[in-house]
Amino acid sequence: MEITNRQYLIEQLTDADFIDDSGASYEATIYNNIACPYIYGDERALCYGKEIDKVNREMCFKCKEKWLDSEIDM
């Protein structure tokens, strides 16, 4: 089955179980393909107020996932 990168991203973001690997592909797709949606100092970011050595992949993934599920800022 051939699939475009666009289709892959849509499927991954729509269905965390699109690839049966216990969510690893879903997490990697979000972490690697979505830039941080916040500017430095934004209180909505999960890393807000944290020491730089406390910021990690898991925190960034959860923050980006939270942002994806949030309403659009207009």
Coordinates of N, CA, C and O in Angstrom, one line a residue:
M1 N 0.8 -1.2 0.0 CA 0.0 0.0 0.0 C 0.9 1.2 0.0 O 1.7 1.4 0.9
E2 N 0.7 2.1 -1.0 CA 1.4 3.3 -1.0 C 0.6 4.4 -0.3 O -0.6 4.5 -0.4
I3 N 1.3 5.3 0.4 CA 0.7 6.3 1.2 C 1.6 7.6 1.1 O 2.8 7.4 1.2
T4 N 1.0 8.7 1.0 CA 1.8 9.9 1.0 C 2.1 10.4 2.4 O 1.5 9.9 3.4
N5 N 3.1 11.2 2.5 CA 3.5 11.8 3.8 C 2.3 12.5 4.5 O 2.0 12.4 5.7
R6 N 1.6 13.2 3.6 CA 0.4 14.0 4.1 C -0.7 13.0 4.7 O -1.2 13.2 5.8
Q7 N -0.9 11.9 4.0 CA -1.9 10.9 4.4 C -1.4 10.3 5.7 O -2.2 10.0 6.6
Y8 N -0.1 10.0 5.8 CA 0.4 9.3 7.0 C 0.2 10.2 8.2 O -0.2 9.8 9.2
L9 N 0.6 11.5 8.0 CA 0.4 12.5 9.2 C -1.1 12.6 9.6 O -1.4 12.6 10.8
I10 N -1.9 12.7 8.6 CA -3.4 12.8 8.9 C -3.8 11.5 9.7 O -4.5 11.6 10.7
E11 N -3.5 10.4 9.2 CA -3.9 9.1 9.8 C -3.3 9.0 11.3 O -4.0 8.6 12.2
Q12 N -2.0 9.3 11.4 CA -1.4 9.2 12.7 C -2.0 10.2 13.7 O -2.2 9.8 14.9
L13 N -2.3 11.4 13.3 CA -2.9 12.4 14.2 C -4.4 12.1 14.5 O -4.9 12.6 15.5
T14 N -5.0 11.4 13.6 CA -6.4 11.1 13.7 C -6.6 9.8 14.6 O -7.6 9.7 15.3
D15 N -5.7 8.9 14.5 CA -5.9 7.6 15.1 C -4.5 7.2 15.7 O -3.6 6.8 15.0
A16 N -4.4 7.3 17.1 CA -3.2 6.9 17.7 C -2.8 5.5 17.5 O -1.6 5.1 17.7
D17 N -3.8 4.6 17.2 CA -3.5 3.2 16.9 C -3.4 2.9 15.4 O -3.6 1.7 15.0
F18 N -3.2 3.9 14.6 CA -3.1 3.7 13.1 C -2.0 2.6 12.9 O -2.2 1.8 12.0
I19 N -0.9 2.7 13.6 CA 0.2 1.7 13.5 C 0.2 1.0 14.8 O 0.3 1.6 15.9
D20 N 0.1 -0.3 14.8 CA 0.0 -1.1 16.1 C 1.4 -1.3 16.7 O 2.1 -2.3 16.5
D21 N 1.9 -0.3 17.4 CA 3.2 -0.4 18.0 C 3.1 0.3 19.4 O 4.1 0.9 19.9
S22 N 2.0 0.1 20.1 CA 1.8 0.7 21.4 C 1.9 2.2 21.5 O 2.3 2.7 22.5
G23 N 1.6 2.9 20.4 CA 1.6 4.3 20.4 C 3.0 5.0 20.1 O 3.1 6.2 20.1
A24 N 4.0 4.2 19.8 CA 5.3 4.7 19.6 C 5.4 5.6 18.3 O 6.0 6.7 18.3
S25 N 4.7 5.2 17.3 CA 4.7 6.0 16.0 C 3.9 7.2 16.2 O 4.3 8.3 15.7
Y26 N 2.8 7.2 16.9 CA 2.0 8.3 17.2 C 2.8 9.4 18.0 O 2.9 10.6 17.6
E27 N 3.5 8.9 19.0 CA 4.3 9.8 19.8 C 5.4 10.4 19.0 O 5.7 11.6 19.0
A28 N 6.1 9.6 18.2 CA 7.2 10.1 17.4 C 6.7 11.1 16.3 O 7.4 12.0 16.1
T29 N 5.6 10.8 15.7 CA 5.1 11.7 14.7 C 4.8 13.1 15.3 O 5.2 14.1 14.7
I30 N 4.2 13.1 16.5 CA 3.9 14.4 17.1 C 5.2 15.1 17.5 O 5.5 16.3 17.2
Y31 N 6.1 14.4 18.2 CA 7.3 15.0 18.7 C 8.2 15.5 17.6 O 8.8 16.6 17.7
N32 N 8.4 14.7 16.5 CA 9.3 15.0 15.5 C 8.8 15.9 14.4 O 9.6 16.6 13.7
N33 N 7.5 16.0 14.2 CA 6.9 16.7 13.1 C 6.2 18.0 13.4 O 5.7 18.7 12.5
I34 N 6.0 18.3 14.7 CA 5.3 19.5 15.1 C 6.3 20.3 16.0 O 6.8 19.8 17.0
A35 N 6.5 21.5 15.5 CA 7.4 22.4 16.2 C 6.7 22.9 17.5 O 5.4 22.9 17.6
C36 N 7.4 23.4 18.4 CA 6.8 23.9 19.7 C 5.9 25.1 19.3 O 6.3 26.0 18.6
P37 N 4.6 25.0 19.7 CA 3.6 26.0 19.3 C 3.7 27.2 20.1 O 2.9 28.2 19.9
Y38 N 4.5 27.3 21.1 CA 4.5 28.4 22.0 C 5.8 29.2 21.9 O 6.9 28.7 21.6
I39 N 5.7 30.5 22.3 CA 6.9 31.3 22.3 C 7.4 31.3 23.8 O 6.7 30.9 24.7
Y40 N 8.7 31.6 24.0 CA 9.3 31.6 25.3 C 8.5 32.4 26.3 O 8.1 33.5 26.0
G41 N 8.2 31.8 27.4 CA 7.5 32.5 28.5 C 6.0 32.3 28.4 O 5.2 32.9 29.2
D42 N 5.4 31.6 27.5 CA 4.0 31.4 27.4 C 3.6 30.4 28.5 O 4.0 29.3 28.6
E43 N 2.7 30.9 29.3 CA 2.2 30.1 30.5 C 1.5 28.9 30.1 O 1.3 28.0 31.0
R44 N 1.0 28.7 28.9 CA 0.3 27.5 28.5 C 1.2 26.3 28.2 O 0.8 25.2 28.3
A45 N 2.5 26.6 28.0 CA 3.5 25.6 27.7 C 3.7 24.8 29.0 O 3.9 25.3 30.1
L46 N 3.8 23.5 28.9 CA 4.1 22.6 30.1 C 5.4 22.9 30.7 O 5.7 22.6 31.8
C47 N 6.3 23.4 29.9 CA 7.7 23.7 30.4 C 7.8 25.1 31.0 O 8.9 25.4 31.6
Y48 N 6.7 25.8 31.1 CA 6.7 27.2 31.6 C 7.2 27.1 33.1 O 6.7 26.3 33.9
G49 N 8.3 27.9 33.4 CA 8.8 28.0 34.7 C 9.7 26.8 35.1 O 10.2 26.8 36.3
K50 N 9.9 25.9 34.2 CA 10.8 24.8 34.6 C 12.2 25.1 34.2 O 12.5 25.8 33.3
E51 N 13.1 24.5 35.0 CA 14.5 24.5 34.7 C 14.8 23.8 33.4 O 14.1 22.7 33.1
I52 N 15.7 24.2 32.5 CA 15.9 23.6 31.2 C 16.3 22.2 31.3 O 15.9 21.4 30.5
D53 N 17.0 21.8 32.4 CA 17.3 20.3 32.5 C 16.1 19.5 32.9 O 16.3 18.2 32.9
K54 N 15.0 20.1 33.2 CA 13.8 19.3 33.5 C 12.9 19.1 32.3 O 11.9 18.3 32.4
V55 N 13.2 19.8 31.2 CA 12.4 19.7 30.0 C 12.9 18.5 29.2 O 14.1 18.3 29.0
N56 N 11.9 17.6 28.8 CA 12.3 16.4 28.1 C 11.3 16.0 27.0 O 10.3 16.7 26.9
R57 N 11.6 15.0 26.3 CA 10.8 14.5 25.2 C 9.4 14.3 25.6 O 8.4 14.6 24.9
E58 N 9.2 13.6 26.7 CA 7.9 13.2 27.2 C 7.0 14.5 27.5 O 5.9 14.6 27.1
M59 N 7.7 15.5 28.1 CA 7.0 16.7 28.4 C 6.6 17.4 27.1 O 5.5 17.9 27.0
C60 N 7.5 17.5 26.2 CA 7.3 18.2 24.9 C 6.1 17.4 24.1 O 5.3 18.1 23.6
F61 N 6.2 16.1 24.1 CA 5.1 15.4 23.4 C 3.8 15.7 24.1 O 2.8 16.0 23.3
K62 N 3.7 15.6 25.4 CA 2.4 15.9 26.1 C 1.9 17.3 25.8 O 0.7 17.5 25.6
C63 N 2.8 18.2 25.8 CA 2.5 19.6 25.5 C 2.0 19.8 24.1 O 0.9 20.5 23.9
K64 N 2.6 19.2 23.1 CA 2.2 19.3 21.7 C 0.9 18.6 21.5 O 0.0 19.1 20.8
E65 N 0.7 17.5 22.2 CA -0.6 16.8 22.1 C -1.7 17.6 22.7 O -2.8 17.7 22.1
K66 N -1.4 18.2 23.8 CA -2.4 19.1 24.5 C -2.8 20.3 23.5 O -3.9 20.6 23.4
W67 N -1.7 20.9 22.9 CA -2.0 22.0 22.0 C -2.8 21.5 20.8 O -3.8 22.2 20.4
L68 N -2.6 20.3 20.2 CA -3.4 19.8 19.1 C -4.8 19.6 19.5 O -5.7 19.8 18.7
D69 N -5.1 19.3 20.8 CA -6.5 19.1 21.2 C -7.1 20.4 21.7 O -8.3 20.4 22.1
S70 N -6.4 21.5 21.7 CA -7.0 22.8 22.1 C -7.7 23.5 21.0 O -7.4 23.2 19.8
E71 N -8.6 24.4 21.4 CA -9.2 25.2 20.4 C -8.2 26.2 19.8 O -7.3 26.6 20.4
I72 N -8.5 26.6 18.5 CA -7.6 27.5 17.8 C -7.6 28.9 18.4 O -8.7 29.4 18.8
D73 N -6.5 29.5 18.6 CA -6.3 30.8 19.1 C -6.6 31.7 17.9 O -5.9 31.6 16.9
M74 N -7.5 32.6 18.0 CA -7.7 33.6 16.9 C -7.5 35.0 17.2 O -7.5 35.5 18.2

